[in-house]
Amino acid sequence: GAVAFLAVITSLSVISLVLPTLTKSTPDASMTHLQAVVFGTLTALLYAGFLAIQTMRHRTFFTEAKSVGGTPDETHGHAADYPVWVHAIAMIATLLPVVLLAKPLAKIIDFGLEELHAPTAFGGILIAVLVLSPEGLTSFLAASRNQLQRSVNLSLGSALSTIGLTIPAMLAIHLITGTPLELGLTPVDAVLLGLSLFVASMTFSGAPTNILLGGVHLVLFVTFVVLIFNP
């Protein structure tokens, strides 16, 4: 399952965030009208195809492996099964506060950045932490319970959904409203992205992993934060 996640994440990341910087059709890191239409459509289709594979054709690739006794690990119990409409209502109820608080929170963050004279990119990190913290904490909890596949699904699934949904939405808004949009990363950020994806592919390659690879990921993240404040 992790390999499938990384294959899609790597492809979408490079196409959407690296290629716009290298193409010659525009003088900056933006896309032409044709590129935006094609890349946005391909991103949405690839993400939809991944969801179809994950939920229907190859569901077993993304489920927890059975224990030695032949039955799933029930050490920590299982959550009660609820109908789909209950999950839908719960999802809307939890998303509603996020939507309502988005604009006031953005004003608070912008004010704080101005007062601290912090770079604008740091505000993006704060927003990302707030958005991804539920999945991140749940992923840590699953890993602590030795539910590794669930942890992988949560962490990599969150990254994939962010790219697979955000990129097409941003490109659609760009095409409809004409708002300028530059998705291409700077050379430094592109190198860090490529290095992170390479290390992630080694981490989830199937070979036994260890704490050292986790340390490598932390080093890459700290490097990214340092370069935001001191590029």
PDB file of C-alpha atoms in Angstrom:
ATOM      1  CA  GLY A   1       0.000   0.000   0.000  1.00  0.00           C
ATOM      2  CA  ALA A   2       2.752   2.463   0.868  1.00  0.00           C
ATOM      3  CA  VAL A   3       4.424   1.918  -2.514  1.00  0.00           C
ATOM      4  CA  ALA A   4       1.185   2.806  -4.313  1.00  0.00           C
ATOM      5  CA  PHE A   5       0.824   5.939  -2.202  1.00  0.00           C
ATOM      6  CA  LEU A   6       4.378   7.058  -2.940  1.00  0.00           C
ATOM      7  CA  ALA A   7       4.101   6.361  -6.672  1.00  0.00           C
ATOM      8  CA  VAL A   8       1.105   8.670  -6.977  1.00  0.00           C
ATOM      9  CA  ILE A   9       2.443  11.305  -4.554  1.00  0.00           C
ATOM     10  CA  THR A  10       5.794  11.462  -6.364  1.00  0.00           C
ATOM     11  CA  SER A  11       4.223  11.750  -9.810  1.00  0.00           C
ATOM     12  CA  LEU A  12       1.720  14.433  -8.826  1.00  0.00           C
ATOM     13  CA  SER A  13       4.318  16.389  -6.839  1.00  0.00           C
ATOM     14  CA  VAL A  14       6.814  16.535  -9.691  1.00  0.00           C
ATOM     15  CA  ILE A  15       4.214  17.320 -12.365  1.00  0.00           C
ATOM     16  CA  SER A  16       2.477  20.035 -10.356  1.00  0.00           C
ATOM     17  CA  LEU A  17       5.278  21.575  -8.298  1.00  0.00           C
ATOM     18  CA  VAL A  18       8.552  21.000 -10.165  1.00  0.00           C
ATOM     19  CA  LEU A  19       7.790  21.008 -13.899  1.00  0.00           C
ATOM     20  CA  PRO A  20       6.231  24.519 -13.936  1.00  0.00           C
ATOM     21  CA  THR A  21       9.607  25.901 -12.866  1.00  0.00           C
ATOM     22  CA  LEU A  22      11.431  24.101 -15.678  1.00  0.00           C
ATOM     23  CA  THR A  23       9.065  24.662 -18.615  1.00  0.00           C
ATOM     24  CA  LYS A  24       9.841  27.369 -21.184  1.00  0.00           C
ATOM     25  CA  SER A  25       6.283  28.346 -22.135  1.00  0.00           C
ATOM     26  CA  THR A  26       6.095  30.971 -19.370  1.00  0.00           C
ATOM     27  CA  PRO A  27       8.826  33.238 -17.974  1.00  0.00           C
ATOM     28  CA  ASP A  28       7.934  32.397 -14.371  1.00  0.00           C
ATOM     29  CA  ALA A  29       6.811  29.282 -12.458  1.00  0.00           C
ATOM     30  CA  SER A  30       3.234  29.485 -13.731  1.00  0.00           C
ATOM     31  CA  MET A  31       1.428  27.279 -16.261  1.00  0.00           C
ATOM     32  CA  THR A  32      -0.053  28.044 -19.638  1.00  0.00           C
ATOM     33  CA  HIS A  33      -3.801  27.619 -20.149  1.00  0.00           C
ATOM     34  CA  LEU A  34      -3.265  24.259 -21.864  1.00  0.00           C
ATOM     35  CA  GLN A  35      -0.886  23.027 -19.172  1.00  0.00           C
ATOM     36  CA  ALA A  36      -3.286  24.045 -16.400  1.00  0.00           C
ATOM     37  CA  VAL A  37      -6.202  22.228 -18.043  1.00  0.00           C
ATOM     38  CA  VAL A  38      -4.243  19.061 -18.809  1.00  0.00           C
ATOM     39  CA  PHE A  39      -2.291  18.858 -15.539  1.00  0.00           C
ATOM     40  CA  GLY A  40      -5.345  19.672 -13.424  1.00  0.00           C
ATOM     41  CA  THR A  41      -7.442  17.052 -15.203  1.00  0.00           C
ATOM     42  CA  LEU A  42      -4.717  14.411 -14.992  1.00  0.00           C
ATOM     43  CA  THR A  43      -4.209  15.098 -11.287  1.00  0.00           C
ATOM     44  CA  ALA A  44      -7.920  14.718 -10.551  1.00  0.00           C
ATOM     45  CA  LEU A  45      -8.205  11.560 -12.668  1.00  0.00           C
ATOM     46  CA  LEU A  46      -5.147   9.937 -11.117  1.00  0.00           C
ATOM     47  CA  TYR A  47      -6.389  10.678  -7.609  1.00  0.00           C
ATOM     48  CA  ALA A  48      -9.840   9.317  -8.472  1.00  0.00           C
ATOM     49  CA  GLY A  49      -8.231   6.197  -9.919  1.00  0.00           C
ATOM     50  CA  PHE A  50      -6.205   5.713  -6.763  1.00  0.00           C
ATOM     51  CA  LEU A  51      -9.339   5.976  -4.630  1.00  0.00           C
ATOM     52  CA  ALA A  52     -11.039   3.380  -6.819  1.00  0.00           C
ATOM     53  CA  ILE A  53      -8.098   1.018  -6.402  1.00  0.00           C
ATOM     54  CA  GLN A  54      -7.930   1.632  -2.656  1.00  0.00           C
ATOM     55  CA  THR A  55     -11.633   1.170  -1.954  1.00  0.00           C
ATOM     56  CA  MET A  56     -12.654  -1.459  -4.505  1.00  0.00           C
ATOM     57  CA  ARG A  57     -10.246  -3.399  -6.686  1.00  0.00           C
ATOM     58  CA  HIS A  58      -7.252  -3.837  -4.360  1.00  0.00           C
ATOM     59  CA  ARG A  59      -8.584  -3.074  -0.896  1.00  0.00           C
ATOM     60  CA  THR A  60      -6.370  -5.758   0.639  1.00  0.00           C
ATOM     61  CA  PHE A  61      -3.271  -3.717  -0.238  1.00  0.00           C
ATOM     62  CA  PHE A  62      -4.367  -1.103   2.294  1.00  0.00           C
ATOM     63  CA  THR A  63      -5.697  -3.252   5.136  1.00  0.00           C
ATOM     64  CA  GLU A  64      -3.855  -4.368   8.239  1.00  0.00           C
ATOM     65  CA  ALA A  65      -2.044  -7.685   7.900  1.00  0.00           C
ATOM     66  CA  LYS A  66      -3.484 -10.589   9.848  1.00  0.00           C
ATOM     67  CA  SER A  67      -1.774 -11.808  12.962  1.00  0.00           C
ATOM     68  CA  VAL A  68       0.030 -15.122  13.218  1.00  0.00           C
ATOM     69  CA  GLY A  69      -3.132 -16.882  14.354  1.00  0.00           C
ATOM     70  CA  GLY A  70      -4.866 -15.952  11.119  1.00  0.00           C
ATOM     71  CA  THR A  71      -7.195 -13.333  12.562  1.00  0.00           C
ATOM     72  CA  PRO A  72      -6.772  -9.577  12.719  1.00  0.00           C
ATOM     73  CA  ASP A  73      -5.098  -8.157  15.751  1.00  0.00           C
ATOM     74  CA  GLU A  74      -7.824  -7.489  18.306  1.00  0.00           C
ATOM     75  CA  THR A  75      -5.580  -6.531  21.187  1.00  0.00           C
ATOM     76  CA  HIS A  76      -6.866  -2.984  21.253  1.00  0.00           C
ATOM     77  CA  GLY A  77     -10.426  -3.658  20.147  1.00  0.00           C
ATOM     78  CA  HIS A  78     -12.326  -2.221  17.208  1.00  0.00           C
ATOM     79  CA  ALA A  79     -14.560   0.779  16.813  1.00  0.00           C
ATOM     80  CA  ALA A  80     -18.261   0.140  16.391  1.00  0.00           C
ATOM     81  CA  ASP A  81     -19.564  -0.087  12.824  1.00  0.00           C
ATOM     82  CA  TYR A  82     -21.812   2.846  11.930  1.00  0.00           C
ATOM     83  CA  PRO A  83     -23.795   3.429   8.720  1.00  0.00           C
ATOM     84  CA  VAL A  84     -22.396   5.726   6.047  1.00  0.00           C
ATOM     85  CA  TRP A  85     -24.826   8.555   6.815  1.00  0.00           C
ATOM     86  CA  VAL A  86     -23.528   8.742  10.386  1.00  0.00           C
ATOM     87  CA  HIS A  87     -19.962   9.135   9.131  1.00  0.00           C
ATOM     88  CA  ALA A  88     -21.119  11.773   6.609  1.00  0.00           C
ATOM     89  CA  ILE A  89     -22.870  13.829   9.298  1.00  0.00           C
ATOM     90  CA  ALA A  90     -19.880  13.519  11.629  1.00  0.00           C
ATOM     91  CA  MET A  91     -17.509  14.636   8.867  1.00  0.00           C
ATOM     92  CA  ILE A  92     -19.639  17.694   8.058  1.00  0.00           C
ATOM     93  CA  ALA A  93     -19.967  18.543  11.753  1.00  0.00           C
ATOM     94  CA  THR A  94     -16.203  18.463  12.226  1.00  0.00           C
ATOM     95  CA  LEU A  95     -15.416  20.338   9.009  1.00  0.00           C
ATOM     96  CA  LEU A  96     -17.888  23.137   9.666  1.00  0.00           C
ATOM     97  CA  PRO A  97     -15.881  24.773  12.494  1.00  0.00           C
ATOM     98  CA  VAL A  98     -12.755  24.648  10.334  1.00  0.00           C
ATOM     99  CA  VAL A  99     -14.520  26.444   7.478  1.00  0.00           C
ATOM    100  CA  LEU A 100     -16.073  29.049   9.770  1.00  0.00           C
ATOM    101  CA  LEU A 101     -12.797  29.755  11.569  1.00  0.00           C
ATOM    102  CA  ALA A 102     -10.605  29.839   8.450  1.00  0.00           C
ATOM    103  CA  LYS A 103     -10.960  33.561   7.687  1.00  0.00           C
ATOM    104  CA  PRO A 104     -10.633  34.848  11.294  1.00  0.00           C
ATOM    105  CA  LEU A 105      -7.658  32.559  11.851  1.00  0.00           C
ATOM    106  CA  ALA A 106      -5.970  33.817   8.687  1.00  0.00           C
ATOM    107  CA  LYS A 107      -6.266  37.395   9.957  1.00  0.00           C
ATOM    108  CA  ILE A 108      -4.754  36.431  13.302  1.00  0.00           C
ATOM    109  CA  ILE A 109      -1.845  34.632  11.646  1.00  0.00           C
ATOM    110  CA  ASP A 110      -1.192  37.519   9.229  1.00  0.00           C
ATOM    111  CA  PHE A 111      -1.177  39.981  12.136  1.00  0.00           C
ATOM    112  CA  GLY A 112       1.223  37.777  14.099  1.00  0.00           C
ATOM    113  CA  LEU A 113       3.575  37.442  11.133  1.00  0.00           C
ATOM    114  CA  GLU A 114       3.665  41.216  10.691  1.00  0.00           C
ATOM    115  CA  GLU A 115       4.337  41.835  14.373  1.00  0.00           C
ATOM    116  CA  LEU A 116       7.107  39.233  14.510  1.00  0.00           C
ATOM    117  CA  HIS A 117       8.481  40.165  11.077  1.00  0.00           C
ATOM    118  CA  ALA A 118       8.352  36.473  10.214  1.00  0.00           C
ATOM    119  CA  PRO A 119       8.416  35.227   6.606  1.00  0.00           C
ATOM    120  CA  THR A 120       5.087  34.585   4.910  1.00  0.00           C
ATOM    121  CA  ALA A 121       5.978  30.931   4.348  1.00  0.00           C
ATOM    122  CA  PHE A 122       5.944  30.401   8.108  1.00  0.00           C
ATOM    123  CA  GLY A 123       2.222  31.134   8.071  1.00  0.00           C
ATOM    124  CA  GLY A 124       1.815  28.294   5.595  1.00  0.00           C
ATOM    125  CA  ILE A 125       3.555  25.959   8.027  1.00  0.00           C
ATOM    126  CA  LEU A 126       1.197  27.000  10.826  1.00  0.00           C
ATOM    127  CA  ILE A 127      -1.855  26.377   8.637  1.00  0.00           C
ATOM    128  CA  ALA A 128      -0.465  23.008   7.530  1.00  0.00           C
ATOM    129  CA  VAL A 129       0.121  21.983  11.150  1.00  0.00           C
ATOM    130  CA  LEU A 130      -3.447  22.899  12.082  1.00  0.00           C
ATOM    131  CA  VAL A 131      -4.932  21.091   9.085  1.00  0.00           C
ATOM    132  CA  LEU A 132      -2.813  17.952   9.318  1.00  0.00           C
ATOM    133  CA  SER A 133      -2.629  17.584  13.102  1.00  0.00           C
ATOM    134  CA  PRO A 134      -5.736  15.326  13.404  1.00  0.00           C
ATOM    135  CA  GLU A 135      -4.375  12.833  10.871  1.00  0.00           C
ATOM    136  CA  GLY A 136      -0.876  13.145  12.296  1.00  0.00           C
ATOM    137  CA  LEU A 137      -1.911  12.468  15.882  1.00  0.00           C
ATOM    138  CA  THR A 138      -4.123   9.560  14.824  1.00  0.00           C
ATOM    139  CA  SER A 139      -1.260   8.167  12.761  1.00  0.00           C
ATOM    140  CA  PHE A 140       1.102   8.356  15.755  1.00  0.00           C
ATOM    141  CA  LEU A 141      -1.499   6.627  17.910  1.00  0.00           C
ATOM    142  CA  ALA A 142      -1.953   3.847  15.350  1.00  0.00           C
ATOM    143  CA  ALA A 143       1.805   3.340  15.084  1.00  0.00           C
ATOM    144  CA  SER A 144       2.107   3.116  18.872  1.00  0.00           C
ATOM    145  CA  ARG A 145      -0.483   0.323  18.765  1.00  0.00           C
ATOM    146  CA  ASN A 146       1.520  -1.495  16.072  1.00  0.00           C
ATOM    147  CA  GLN A 147      -1.183  -0.787  13.471  1.00  0.00           C
ATOM    148  CA  LEU A 148       1.392   0.163  10.876  1.00  0.00           C
ATOM    149  CA  GLN A 149      -0.781  -0.072   7.777  1.00  0.00           C
ATOM    150  CA  ARG A 150      -3.380   2.186   9.366  1.00  0.00           C
ATOM    151  CA  SER A 151      -0.629   4.637  10.262  1.00  0.00           C
ATOM    152  CA  VAL A 152       0.653   4.613   6.681  1.00  0.00           C
ATOM    153  CA  ASN A 153      -2.858   5.074   5.286  1.00  0.00           C
ATOM    154  CA  LEU A 154      -3.434   8.103   7.500  1.00  0.00           C
ATOM    155  CA  SER A 155      -0.101   9.838   6.974  1.00  0.00           C
ATOM    156  CA  LEU A 156       0.457   9.226   3.264  1.00  0.00           C
ATOM    157  CA  GLY A 157      -3.264   9.419   2.534  1.00  0.00           C
ATOM    158  CA  SER A 158      -3.378  12.893   4.035  1.00  0.00           C
ATOM    159  CA  ALA A 159      -0.455  14.021   1.878  1.00  0.00           C
ATOM    160  CA  LEU A 160      -1.990  12.514  -1.249  1.00  0.00           C
ATOM    161  CA  SER A 161      -5.421  14.034  -0.680  1.00  0.00           C
ATOM    162  CA  THR A 162      -3.839  17.442  -0.102  1.00  0.00           C
ATOM    163  CA  ILE A 163      -2.152  17.294  -3.507  1.00  0.00           C
ATOM    164  CA  GLY A 164      -4.878  15.411  -5.368  1.00  0.00           C
ATOM    165  CA  LEU A 165      -7.658  17.771  -4.279  1.00  0.00           C
ATOM    166  CA  THR A 166      -5.902  21.109  -3.764  1.00  0.00           C
ATOM    167  CA  ILE A 167      -4.008  21.285  -7.064  1.00  0.00           C
ATOM    168  CA  PRO A 168      -7.064  20.737  -9.331  1.00  0.00           C
ATOM    169  CA  ALA A 169      -9.118  23.157  -7.214  1.00  0.00           C
ATOM    170  CA  MET A 170      -6.462  25.881  -7.394  1.00  0.00           C
ATOM    171  CA  LEU A 171      -6.008  25.408 -11.137  1.00  0.00           C
ATOM    172  CA  ALA A 172      -9.777  25.541 -11.674  1.00  0.00           C
ATOM    173  CA  ILE A 173     -10.026  28.821  -9.735  1.00  0.00           C
ATOM    174  CA  HIS A 174      -7.063  30.153 -11.719  1.00  0.00           C
ATOM    175  CA  LEU A 175      -8.713  29.289 -15.044  1.00  0.00           C
ATOM    176  CA  ILE A 176     -12.150  30.616 -14.085  1.00  0.00           C
ATOM    177  CA  THR A 177     -11.181  33.850 -12.342  1.00  0.00           C
ATOM    178  CA  GLY A 178      -7.868  34.571 -14.033  1.00  0.00           C
ATOM    179  CA  THR A 179      -6.105  34.881 -10.683  1.00  0.00           C
ATOM    180  CA  PRO A 180      -2.308  34.616 -11.131  1.00  0.00           C
ATOM    181  CA  LEU A 181      -0.967  31.298  -9.870  1.00  0.00           C
ATOM    182  CA  GLU A 182       2.607  30.059  -9.597  1.00  0.00           C
ATOM    183  CA  LEU A 183       2.828  26.467  -8.407  1.00  0.00           C
ATOM    184  CA  GLY A 184       6.456  25.898  -9.304  1.00  0.00           C
ATOM    185  CA  LEU A 185       8.871  25.578  -6.400  1.00  0.00           C
ATOM    186  CA  THR A 186      12.160  27.374  -6.078  1.00  0.00           C
ATOM    187  CA  PRO A 187      15.241  25.274  -6.904  1.00  0.00           C
ATOM    188  CA  VAL A 188      16.047  24.860  -3.193  1.00  0.00           C
ATOM    189  CA  ASP A 189      12.533  23.689  -2.331  1.00  0.00           C
ATOM    190  CA  ALA A 190      12.484  21.384  -5.355  1.00  0.00           C
ATOM    191  CA  VAL A 191      15.708  19.735  -4.183  1.00  0.00           C
ATOM    192  CA  LEU A 192      14.309  19.258  -0.671  1.00  0.00           C
ATOM    193  CA  LEU A 193      11.085  17.813  -2.102  1.00  0.00           C
ATOM    194  CA  GLY A 194      12.990  15.359  -4.285  1.00  0.00           C
ATOM    195  CA  LEU A 195      15.245  14.346  -1.401  1.00  0.00           C
ATOM    196  CA  SER A 196      12.254  13.848   0.907  1.00  0.00           C
ATOM    197  CA  LEU A 197      10.468  11.675  -1.655  1.00  0.00           C
ATOM    198  CA  PHE A 198      13.637   9.648  -2.209  1.00  0.00           C
ATOM    199  CA  VAL A 199      14.114   9.016   1.512  1.00  0.00           C
ATOM    200  CA  ALA A 200      10.410   8.182   1.872  1.00  0.00           C
ATOM    201  CA  SER A 201      10.698   5.595  -0.898  1.00  0.00           C
ATOM    202  CA  MET A 202      13.596   3.994   0.981  1.00  0.00           C
ATOM    203  CA  THR A 203      11.637   4.079   4.246  1.00  0.00           C
ATOM    204  CA  PHE A 204       8.619   2.286   2.763  1.00  0.00           C
ATOM    205  CA  SER A 205      10.498   0.047   0.330  1.00  0.00           C
ATOM    206  CA  GLY A 206       9.488  -3.098   2.216  1.00  0.00           C
ATOM    207  CA  ALA A 207      12.814  -3.684   3.922  1.00  0.00           C
ATOM    208  CA  PRO A 208      12.873  -3.485   7.735  1.00  0.00           C
ATOM    209  CA  THR A 209      13.057   0.151   8.785  1.00  0.00           C
ATOM    210  CA  ASN A 210      14.556   1.677  11.907  1.00  0.00           C
ATOM    211  CA  ILE A 211      14.744   4.865  13.923  1.00  0.00           C
ATOM    212  CA  LEU A 212      17.627   6.181  11.807  1.00  0.00           C
ATOM    213  CA  LEU A 213      15.382   6.791   8.796  1.00  0.00           C
ATOM    214  CA  GLY A 214      12.960   8.657  11.042  1.00  0.00           C
ATOM    215  CA  GLY A 215      15.856  10.815  12.151  1.00  0.00           C
ATOM    216  CA  VAL A 216      16.697  11.545   8.512  1.00  0.00           C
ATOM    217  CA  HIS A 217      13.148  12.787   7.897  1.00  0.00           C
ATOM    218  CA  LEU A 218      13.382  15.051  10.951  1.00  0.00           C
ATOM    219  CA  VAL A 219      16.696  16.463   9.720  1.00  0.00           C
ATOM    220  CA  LEU A 220      15.110  17.271   6.353  1.00  0.00           C
ATOM    221  CA  PHE A 221      12.197  19.013   8.051  1.00  0.00           C
ATOM    222  CA  VAL A 222      14.450  21.107  10.299  1.00  0.00           C
ATOM    223  CA  THR A 223      16.528  22.026   7.236  1.00  0.00           C
ATOM    224  CA  PHE A 224      13.359  23.192   5.492  1.00  0.00           C
ATOM    225  CA  VAL A 225      12.344  25.357   8.461  1.00  0.00           C
ATOM    226  CA  VAL A 226      15.823  26.895   8.769  1.00  0.00           C
ATOM    227  CA  LEU A 227      15.849  27.813   5.069  1.00  0.00           C
ATOM    228  CA  ILE A 228      12.512  29.593   5.473  1.00  0.00           C
ATOM    229  CA  PHE A 229      13.998  31.996   8.016  1.00  0.00           C
ATOM    230  CA  ASN A 230      17.469  32.106   6.471  1.00  0.00           C
ATOM    231  CA  PRO A 231      17.230  31.302   2.740  1.00  0.00           C
TER     232      PRO A 231
END
